[in-house]
């Protein structure tokens, strides 16, 4: 039984290879970019607009509101990173209703990549807001003795981010795979519907947690 | 649970590319469009607020203008009322003066008519009386009016008081005999005889004829007068008639005033 799409190799040339994870990621990227380009090339600034533009505006407004609520800051600088996390994970999970599709988020490589991105983004935004010293100071607070624990906390939450998303999505795929072999008719469909819900919730959780980490790193100055 | 680090690296790259693509094709244009829309809505709201303020300003301006017009209308009406009142008073005064003038004129006319009437009455009465008396005397006593008047004068002579008689005797002025008719010689002699008899001596008589007496004979010396004239009767009659007419006139005016 194939657990991870990483194991499905589509093309290999020496050490380089293209697996299903990368292929489906490119598919998602192409779909998102194409869809956004199609909708945003003729944007209306008046009260009349297309339903697709309306959908995108609702999405962007919702993201901005969530970021503003969580970070208590202007969402502008965080929107591309956090928004893309949510959009990519949500699209990746929603497409799992398609046959022969394996969500890239079911690959630990993908979730690790996203978690690493978050791991790097947190100090980047923190330094951007507070300067290098201002950011690094919070590792030795409340006392320098806490430095190892702070570092461990930083790493462990990144690992938790990656494993949480991977586990949820992978488990959904695994459960459906097992159920298809046991009760091939109705039950897998119900589980797939449940998977859609879980996928959306995981996308939300991942994005919000990333935002919380970034906000906690960049909110020191306000305090 | 395996991690393919090549895939991880590729996915990090993919994610960064996706971040750029979505920023380029999703967040930036959509945020810009929403900001632009908000700006347009704000602009419209500003414009509508400005229009509302302008309308309010215009409304206040019109309201003030209306009030000014109303005040002006009131002023014009007041002025017109005052002018009408003044004109009314003037016309009333004019009418009163006109009525007064007409009444004055009417009174004057009335007085003239009364005068004329009294004169006519006097003339007609005199003429009628003369004719009537002449005829009566001729029919009854075979006498003339003139002779009767002379006899009346002679009869009155003894009634003169002694003082008057004394004055007449001592005066050197002639005694005037005024008549309304021409005295015949016989009549003159009768008069002279009677006067001399009463005054006891020769008296100088001077005869004069005056239409003012109407009908009569009068003996006069200085301010003293004696005799009989129809003018005396008529004067008294005229006085009484005048008094009666005045009384009637007063009653009529009183009734008109009520």
PDB file of N, CA, C and O in Angstrom, chain A residues 105-167:
ATOM      1  N   UNK A 105       0.031  17.326   0.512  1.00  0.00           N
ATOM      2  CA  UNK A 105       0.140  17.524   1.952  1.00  0.00           C
ATOM      3  C   UNK A 105       0.129  16.202   2.701  1.00  0.00           C
ATOM      4  O   UNK A 105       0.379  16.161   3.900  1.00  0.00           O
ATOM      5  N   UNK A 106      -0.161  15.098   1.991  1.00  0.00           N
ATOM      6  CA  UNK A 106      -0.074  13.782   2.610  1.00  0.00           C
ATOM      7  C   UNK A 106       1.369  13.285   2.621  1.00  0.00           C
ATOM      8  O   UNK A 106       1.645  12.195   3.104  1.00  0.00           O
ATOM      9  N   UNK A 107       2.256  14.109   2.071  1.00  0.00           N
ATOM     10  CA  UNK A 107       3.665  13.748   2.062  1.00  0.00           C
ATOM     11  C   UNK A 107       4.392  14.487   3.164  1.00  0.00           C
ATOM     12  O   UNK A 107       4.237  15.712   3.300  1.00  0.00           O
ATOM     13  N   UNK A 108       5.140  13.774   3.931  1.00  0.00           N
ATOM     14  CA  UNK A 108       5.872  14.409   5.023  1.00  0.00           C
ATOM     15  C   UNK A 108       6.902  15.392   4.479  1.00  0.00           C
ATOM     16  O   UNK A 108       7.213  16.396   5.125  1.00  0.00           O
ATOM     17  N   UNK A 109       7.370  15.149   3.272  1.00  0.00           N
ATOM     18  CA  UNK A 109       8.329  16.080   2.662  1.00  0.00           C
ATOM     19  C   UNK A 109       7.693  17.448   2.465  1.00  0.00           C
ATOM     20  O   UNK A 109       8.299  18.489   2.752  1.00  0.00           O
ATOM     21  N   UNK A 110       6.454  17.427   1.966  1.00  0.00           N
ATOM     22  CA  UNK A 110       5.772  18.709   1.735  1.00  0.00           C
ATOM     23  C   UNK A 110       5.522  19.432   3.043  1.00  0.00           C
ATOM     24  O   UNK A 110       5.819  20.638   3.170  1.00  0.00           O
ATOM     25  N   UNK A 111       4.963  18.700   4.013  1.00  0.00           N
ATOM     26  CA  UNK A 111       4.639  19.376   5.271  1.00  0.00           C
ATOM     27  C   UNK A 111       5.903  19.852   5.959  1.00  0.00           C
ATOM     28  O   UNK A 111       5.935  20.917   6.567  1.00  0.00           O
ATOM     29  N   UNK A 112       6.986  19.092   5.830  1.00  0.00           N
ATOM     30  CA  UNK A 112       8.254  19.530   6.399  1.00  0.00           C
ATOM     31  C   UNK A 112       8.738  20.795   5.703  1.00  0.00           C
ATOM     32  O   UNK A 112       9.219  21.732   6.350  1.00  0.00           O
ATOM     33  N   UNK A 113       8.586  20.792   4.393  1.00  0.00           N
ATOM     34  CA  UNK A 113       8.994  21.988   3.642  1.00  0.00           C
ATOM     35  C   UNK A 113       8.213  23.200   4.125  1.00  0.00           C
ATOM     36  O   UNK A 113       8.778  24.275   4.378  1.00  0.00           O
ATOM     37  N   UNK A 114       6.900  23.039   4.290  1.00  0.00           N
ATOM     38  CA  UNK A 114       6.069  24.163   4.747  1.00  0.00           C
ATOM     39  C   UNK A 114       6.452  24.570   6.158  1.00  0.00           C
ATOM     40  O   UNK A 114       6.536  25.767   6.477  1.00  0.00           O
ATOM     41  N   UNK A 115       6.724  23.552   7.033  1.00  0.00           N
ATOM     42  CA  UNK A 115       7.093  23.863   8.408  1.00  0.00           C
ATOM     43  C   UNK A 115       8.434  24.576   8.458  1.00  0.00           C
ATOM     44  O   UNK A 115       8.635  25.510   9.232  1.00  0.00           O
ATOM     45  N   UNK A 116       9.332  24.160   7.563  1.00  0.00           N
ATOM     46  CA  UNK A 116      10.644  24.825   7.519  1.00  0.00           C
ATOM     47  C   UNK A 116      10.506  26.273   7.046  1.00  0.00           C
ATOM     48  O   UNK A 116      11.182  27.178   7.559  1.00  0.00           O
ATOM     49  N   UNK A 117       9.617  26.427   6.096  1.00  0.00           N
ATOM     50  CA  UNK A 117       9.341  27.797   5.635  1.00  0.00           C
ATOM     51  C   UNK A 117       8.864  28.647   6.796  1.00  0.00           C
ATOM     52  O   UNK A 117       9.280  29.805   6.968  1.00  0.00           O
ATOM     53  N   UNK A 118       7.984  28.089   7.592  1.00  0.00           N
ATOM     54  CA  UNK A 118       7.481  28.823   8.759  1.00  0.00           C
ATOM     55  C   UNK A 118       8.608  29.078   9.747  1.00  0.00           C
ATOM     56  O   UNK A 118       8.727  30.175  10.298  1.00  0.00           O
ATOM     57  N   UNK A 119       9.417  28.034   9.934  1.00  0.00           N
ATOM     58  CA  UNK A 119      10.544  28.164  10.876  1.00  0.00           C
ATOM     59  C   UNK A 119      11.463  29.326  10.483  1.00  0.00           C
ATOM     60  O   UNK A 119      11.953  30.065  11.336  1.00  0.00           O
ATOM     61  N   UNK A 120      11.647  29.490   9.181  1.00  0.00           N
ATOM     62  CA  UNK A 120      12.515  30.575   8.714  1.00  0.00           C
ATOM     63  C   UNK A 120      11.765  31.913   8.733  1.00  0.00           C
ATOM     64  O   UNK A 120      12.332  32.951   9.036  1.00  0.00           O
ATOM     65  N   UNK A 121      10.466  31.849   8.408  1.00  0.00           N
ATOM     66  CA  UNK A 121       9.682  33.091   8.316  1.00  0.00           C
ATOM     67  C   UNK A 121       9.540  33.761   9.668  1.00  0.00           C
ATOM     68  O   UNK A 121       9.556  34.998   9.752  1.00  0.00           O
ATOM     69  N   UNK A 122       9.434  32.955  10.724  1.00  0.00           N
ATOM     70  CA  UNK A 122       9.224  33.538  12.057  1.00  0.00           C
ATOM     71  C   UNK A 122      10.363  34.508  12.429  1.00  0.00           C
ATOM     72  O   UNK A 122      10.102  35.676  12.715  1.00  0.00           O
ATOM     73  N   UNK A 123      11.650  34.046  12.424  1.00  0.00           N
ATOM     74  CA  UNK A 123      12.698  35.024  12.747  1.00  0.00           C
ATOM     75  C   UNK A 123      12.827  36.130  11.717  1.00  0.00           C
ATOM     76  O   UNK A 123      13.162  37.254  12.055  1.00  0.00           O
ATOM     77  N   UNK A 124      12.501  35.817  10.454  1.00  0.00           N
ATOM     78  CA  UNK A 124      12.610  36.867   9.437  1.00  0.00           C
ATOM     79  C   UNK A 124      11.663  38.034   9.746  1.00  0.00           C
ATOM     80  O   UNK A 124      12.066  39.198   9.764  1.00  0.00           O
ATOM     81  N   UNK A 125      10.413  37.686   9.985  1.00  0.00           N
ATOM     82  CA  UNK A 125       9.437  38.746  10.311  1.00  0.00           C
ATOM     83  C   UNK A 125       9.794  39.429  11.621  1.00  0.00           C
ATOM     84  O   UNK A 125       9.629  40.644  11.765  1.00  0.00           O
ATOM     85  N   UNK A 126      10.317  38.592  12.582  1.00  0.00           N
ATOM     86  CA  UNK A 126      10.692  39.179  13.883  1.00  0.00           C
ATOM     87  C   UNK A 126      11.803  40.187  13.721  1.00  0.00           C
ATOM     88  O   UNK A 126      11.736  41.297  14.254  1.00  0.00           O
ATOM     89  N   UNK A 127      12.832  39.814  12.922  1.00  0.00           N
ATOM     90  CA  UNK A 127      13.952  40.735  12.709  1.00  0.00           C
ATOM     91  C   UNK A 127      13.492  41.958  11.927  1.00  0.00           C
ATOM     92  O   UNK A 127      13.904  43.083  12.211  1.00  0.00           O
ATOM     93  N   UNK A 128      12.609  41.698  10.963  1.00  0.00           N
ATOM     94  CA  UNK A 128      12.082  42.812  10.153  1.00  0.00           C
ATOM     95  C   UNK A 128      11.384  43.843  11.040  1.00  0.00           C
ATOM     96  O   UNK A 128      11.464  45.045  10.812  1.00  0.00           O
ATOM     97  N   UNK A 129      10.719  43.348  12.055  1.00  0.00           N
ATOM     98  CA  UNK A 129       9.956  44.256  12.926  1.00  0.00           C
ATOM     99  C   UNK A 129      10.802  44.849  14.033  1.00  0.00           C
ATOM    100  O   UNK A 129      10.628  46.004  14.382  1.00  0.00           O
ATOM    101  N   UNK A 130      11.682  44.021  14.645  1.00  0.00           N
ATOM    102  CA  UNK A 130      12.368  44.488  15.853  1.00  0.00           C
ATOM    103  C   UNK A 130      13.856  44.691  15.664  1.00  0.00           C
ATOM    104  O   UNK A 130      14.537  45.114  16.614  1.00  0.00           O
ATOM    105  N   UNK A 131      14.369  44.342  14.510  1.00  0.00           N
ATOM    106  CA  UNK A 131      15.806  44.397  14.345  1.00  0.00           C
ATOM    107  C   UNK A 131      16.422  43.098  14.882  1.00  0.00           C
ATOM    108  O   UNK A 131      15.768  42.398  15.669  1.00  0.00           O
ATOM    109  N   UNK A 132      17.659  42.747  14.478  1.00  0.00           N
ATOM    110  CA  UNK A 132      18.246  41.451  14.868  1.00  0.00           C
ATOM    111  C   UNK A 132      18.370  41.291  16.379  1.00  0.00           C
ATOM    112  O   UNK A 132      17.980  40.264  16.920  1.00  0.00           O
ATOM    113  N   UNK A 133      18.870  42.336  17.054  1.00  0.00           N
ATOM    114  CA  UNK A 133      19.085  42.218  18.499  1.00  0.00           C
ATOM    115  C   UNK A 133      17.764  42.118  19.249  1.00  0.00           C
ATOM    116  O   UNK A 133      17.589  41.284  20.140  1.00  0.00           O
ATOM    117  N   UNK A 134      16.858  42.933  18.851  1.00  0.00           N
ATOM    118  CA  UNK A 134      15.532  42.949  19.486  1.00  0.00           C
ATOM    119  C   UNK A 134      14.868  41.595  19.386  1.00  0.00           C
ATOM    120  O   UNK A 134      14.228  41.115  20.327  1.00  0.00           O
ATOM    121  N   UNK A 135      15.058  40.937  18.193  1.00  0.00           N
ATOM    122  CA  UNK A 135      14.431  39.636  18.030  1.00  0.00           C
ATOM    123  C   UNK A 135      15.148  38.569  18.850  1.00  0.00           C
ATOM    124  O   UNK A 135      14.523  37.793  19.578  1.00  0.00           O
ATOM    125  N   UNK A 136      16.494  38.579  18.761  1.00  0.00           N
ATOM    126  CA  UNK A 136      17.270  37.525  19.436  1.00  0.00           C
ATOM    127  C   UNK A 136      17.145  37.622  20.955  1.00  0.00           C
ATOM    128  O   UNK A 136      17.303  36.630  21.653  1.00  0.00           O
ATOM    129  N   UNK A 137      16.799  38.876  21.414  1.00  0.00           N
ATOM    130  CA  UNK A 137      16.731  39.031  22.871  1.00  0.00           C
ATOM    131  C   UNK A 137      15.643  38.144  23.480  1.00  0.00           C
ATOM    132  O   UNK A 137      15.758  37.672  24.599  1.00  0.00           O
ATOM    133  N   UNK A 138      14.596  37.875  22.727  1.00  0.00           N
ATOM    134  CA  UNK A 138      13.493  37.154  23.351  1.00  0.00           C
ATOM    135  C   UNK A 138      13.811  35.669  23.555  1.00  0.00           C
ATOM    136  O   UNK A 138      13.082  34.974  24.243  1.00  0.00           O
ATOM    137  N   UNK A 139      14.930  35.200  22.985  1.00  0.00           N
ATOM    138  CA  UNK A 139      15.354  33.817  23.282  1.00  0.00           C
ATOM    139  C   UNK A 139      15.935  33.690  24.685  1.00  0.00           C
ATOM    140  O   UNK A 139      15.966  32.613  25.256  1.00  0.00           O
ATOM    141  N   UNK A 140      16.452  34.809  25.214  1.00  0.00           N
ATOM    142  CA  UNK A 140      17.077  34.742  26.546  1.00  0.00           C
ATOM    143  C   UNK A 140      16.154  35.333  27.607  1.00  0.00           C
ATOM    144  O   UNK A 140      16.607  35.810  28.639  1.00  0.00           O
ATOM    145  N   UNK A 141      14.893  35.382  27.292  1.00  0.00           N
ATOM    146  CA  UNK A 141      13.945  35.908  28.277  1.00  0.00           C
ATOM    147  C   UNK A 141      13.044  34.791  28.775  1.00  0.00           C
ATOM    148  O   UNK A 141      12.718  33.886  27.980  1.00  0.00           O
ATOM    149  N   UNK A 142      12.560  34.784  29.978  1.00  0.00           N
ATOM    150  CA  UNK A 142      12.834  35.804  31.001  1.00  0.00           C
ATOM    151  C   UNK A 142      14.267  35.748  31.556  1.00  0.00           C
ATOM    152  O   UNK A 142      14.724  36.726  32.123  1.00  0.00           O
ATOM    153  N   UNK A 143      14.961  34.642  31.351  1.00  0.00           N
ATOM    154  CA  UNK A 143      16.353  34.601  31.819  1.00  0.00           C
ATOM    155  C   UNK A 143      17.188  33.837  30.795  1.00  0.00           C
ATOM    156  O   UNK A 143      16.646  33.017  30.038  1.00  0.00           O
ATOM    157  N   UNK A 144      18.508  34.072  30.717  1.00  0.00           N
ATOM    158  CA  UNK A 144      19.338  33.359  29.733  1.00  0.00           C
ATOM    159  C   UNK A 144      19.291  31.856  29.909  1.00  0.00           C
ATOM    160  O   UNK A 144      19.580  31.103  28.964  1.00  0.00           O
ATOM    161  N   UNK A 145      18.916  31.399  31.109  1.00  0.00           N
ATOM    162  CA  UNK A 145      18.805  29.951  31.328  1.00  0.00           C
ATOM    163  C   UNK A 145      17.769  29.310  30.422  1.00  0.00           C
ATOM    164  O   UNK A 145      17.810  28.111  30.155  1.00  0.00           O
ATOM    165  N   UNK A 146      16.821  30.140  29.973  1.00  0.00           N
ATOM    166  CA  UNK A 146      15.730  29.610  29.164  1.00  0.00           C
ATOM    167  C   UNK A 146      16.129  29.432  27.707  1.00  0.00           C
ATOM    168  O   UNK A 146      15.329  28.937  26.914  1.00  0.00           O
ATOM    169  N   UNK A 147      17.326  29.880  27.321  1.00  0.00           N
ATOM    170  CA  UNK A 147      17.722  29.834  25.915  1.00  0.00           C
ATOM    171  C   UNK A 147      17.574  28.441  25.297  1.00  0.00           C
ATOM    172  O   UNK A 147      16.932  28.308  24.246  1.00  0.00           O
ATOM    173  N   UNK A 148      18.108  27.358  25.927  1.00  0.00           N
ATOM    174  CA  UNK A 148      17.935  26.039  25.298  1.00  0.00           C
ATOM    175  C   UNK A 148      16.487  25.642  25.170  1.00  0.00           C
ATOM    176  O   UNK A 148      16.064  25.094  24.137  1.00  0.00           O
ATOM    177  N   UNK A 149      15.706  25.967  26.190  1.00  0.00           N
ATOM    178  CA  UNK A 149      14.277  25.590  26.147  1.00  0.00           C
ATOM    179  C   UNK A 149      13.540  26.350  25.055  1.00  0.00           C
ATOM    180  O   UNK A 149      12.692  25.814  24.358  1.00  0.00           O
ATOM    181  N   UNK A 150      13.903  27.632  24.920  1.00  0.00           N
ATOM    182  CA  UNK A 150      13.287  28.429  23.848  1.00  0.00           C
ATOM    183  C   UNK A 150      13.640  27.847  22.495  1.00  0.00           C
ATOM    184  O   UNK A 150      12.779  27.757  21.606  1.00  0.00           O
ATOM    185  N   UNK A 151      14.895  27.449  22.324  1.00  0.00           N
ATOM    186  CA  UNK A 151      15.310  26.877  21.037  1.00  0.00           C
ATOM    187  C   UNK A 151      14.596  25.564  20.783  1.00  0.00           C
ATOM    188  O   UNK A 151      14.119  25.301  19.672  1.00  0.00           O
ATOM    189  N   UNK A 152      14.519  24.743  21.826  1.00  0.00           N
ATOM    190  CA  UNK A 152      13.817  23.465  21.678  1.00  0.00           C
ATOM    191  C   UNK A 152      12.358  23.710  21.330  1.00  0.00           C
ATOM    192  O   UNK A 152      11.781  23.066  20.445  1.00  0.00           O
ATOM    193  N   UNK A 153      11.747  24.693  22.014  1.00  0.00           N
ATOM    194  CA  UNK A 153      10.341  25.025  21.738  1.00  0.00           C
ATOM    195  C   UNK A 153      10.162  25.443  20.291  1.00  0.00           C
ATOM    196  O   UNK A 153       9.226  25.014  19.611  1.00  0.00           O
ATOM    197  N   UNK A 154      11.102  26.249  19.805  1.00  0.00           N
ATOM    198  CA  UNK A 154      11.029  26.735  18.421  1.00  0.00           C
ATOM    199  C   UNK A 154      11.036  25.566  17.441  1.00  0.00           C
ATOM    200  O   UNK A 154      10.233  25.503  16.512  1.00  0.00           O
ATOM    201  N   UNK A 155      11.955  24.630  17.685  1.00  0.00           N
ATOM    202  CA  UNK A 155      12.088  23.486  16.778  1.00  0.00           C
ATOM    203  C   UNK A 155      10.904  22.532  16.914  1.00  0.00           C
ATOM    204  O   UNK A 155      10.363  22.061  15.917  1.00  0.00           O
ATOM    205  N   UNK A 156      10.537  22.273  18.153  1.00  0.00           N
ATOM    206  CA  UNK A 156       9.482  21.269  18.356  1.00  0.00           C
ATOM    207  C   UNK A 156       8.154  21.718  17.780  1.00  0.00           C
ATOM    208  O   UNK A 156       7.403  20.927  17.225  1.00  0.00           O
ATOM    209  N   UNK A 157       7.891  23.016  17.851  1.00  0.00           N
ATOM    210  CA  UNK A 157       6.598  23.441  17.283  1.00  0.00           C
ATOM    211  C   UNK A 157       6.623  23.366  15.774  1.00  0.00           C
ATOM    212  O   UNK A 157       5.605  23.118  15.131  1.00  0.00           O
ATOM    213  N   UNK A 158       7.836  23.502  15.186  1.00  0.00           N
ATOM    214  CA  UNK A 158       7.945  23.350  13.731  1.00  0.00           C
ATOM    215  C   UNK A 158       7.700  21.894  13.350  1.00  0.00           C
ATOM    216  O   UNK A 158       6.963  21.598  12.414  1.00  0.00           O
ATOM    217  N   UNK A 159       8.318  21.026  14.140  1.00  0.00           N
ATOM    218  CA  UNK A 159       8.098  19.592  13.889  1.00  0.00           C
ATOM    219  C   UNK A 159       6.623  19.255  14.075  1.00  0.00           C
ATOM    220  O   UNK A 159       6.031  18.517  13.267  1.00  0.00           O
ATOM    221  N   UNK A 160       6.020  19.828  15.123  1.00  0.00           N
ATOM    222  CA  UNK A 160       4.607  19.553  15.391  1.00  0.00           C
ATOM    223  C   UNK A 160       3.741  20.008  14.226  1.00  0.00           C
ATOM    224  O   UNK A 160       2.811  19.306  13.819  1.00  0.00           O
ATOM    225  N   UNK A 161       4.066  21.206  13.690  1.00  0.00           N
ATOM    226  CA  UNK A 161       3.317  21.710  12.523  1.00  0.00           C
ATOM    227  C   UNK A 161       3.357  20.697  11.389  1.00  0.00           C
ATOM    228  O   UNK A 161       2.321  20.331  10.815  1.00  0.00           O
ATOM    229  N   UNK A 162       4.587  20.246  11.079  1.00  0.00           N
ATOM    230  CA  UNK A 162       4.765  19.351   9.942  1.00  0.00           C
ATOM    231  C   UNK A 162       4.055  18.029  10.181  1.00  0.00           C
ATOM    232  O   UNK A 162       3.295  17.555   9.333  1.00  0.00           O
ATOM    233  N   UNK A 163       4.263  17.457  11.359  1.00  0.00           N
ATOM    234  CA  UNK A 163       3.720  16.119  11.617  1.00  0.00           C
ATOM    235  C   UNK A 163       2.193  16.169  11.735  1.00  0.00           C
ATOM    236  O   UNK A 163       1.496  15.265  11.285  1.00  0.00           O
ATOM    237  N   UNK A 164       1.657  17.272  12.335  1.00  0.00           N
ATOM    238  CA  UNK A 164       0.202  17.359  12.499  1.00  0.00           C
ATOM    239  C   UNK A 164      -0.494  17.311  11.151  1.00  0.00           C
ATOM    240  O   UNK A 164      -1.388  16.522  10.910  1.00  0.00           O
ATOM    241  N   UNK A 165      -0.027  18.176  10.236  1.00  0.00           N
ATOM    242  CA  UNK A 165      -0.670  18.237   8.911  1.00  0.00           C
ATOM    243  C   UNK A 165      -0.470  16.904   8.178  1.00  0.00           C
ATOM    244  O   UNK A 165      -1.433  16.346   7.645  1.00  0.00           O
ATOM    245  N   UNK A 166       0.762  16.437   8.196  1.00  0.00           N
ATOM    246  CA  UNK A 166       1.045  15.178   7.490  1.00  0.00           C
ATOM    247  C   UNK A 166       0.186  14.053   8.050  1.00  0.00           C
ATOM    248  O   UNK A 166      -0.462  13.323   7.298  1.00  0.00           O
ATOM    249  N   UNK A 167       0.153  13.950   9.354  1.00  0.00           N
ATOM    250  CA  UNK A 167      -0.591  12.859   9.993  1.00  0.00           C
ATOM    251  C   UNK A 167      -2.060  12.911   9.646  1.00  0.00           C
ATOM    252  O   UNK A 167      -2.669  11.900   9.278  1.00  0.00           O
TER     253      UNK A 167
END
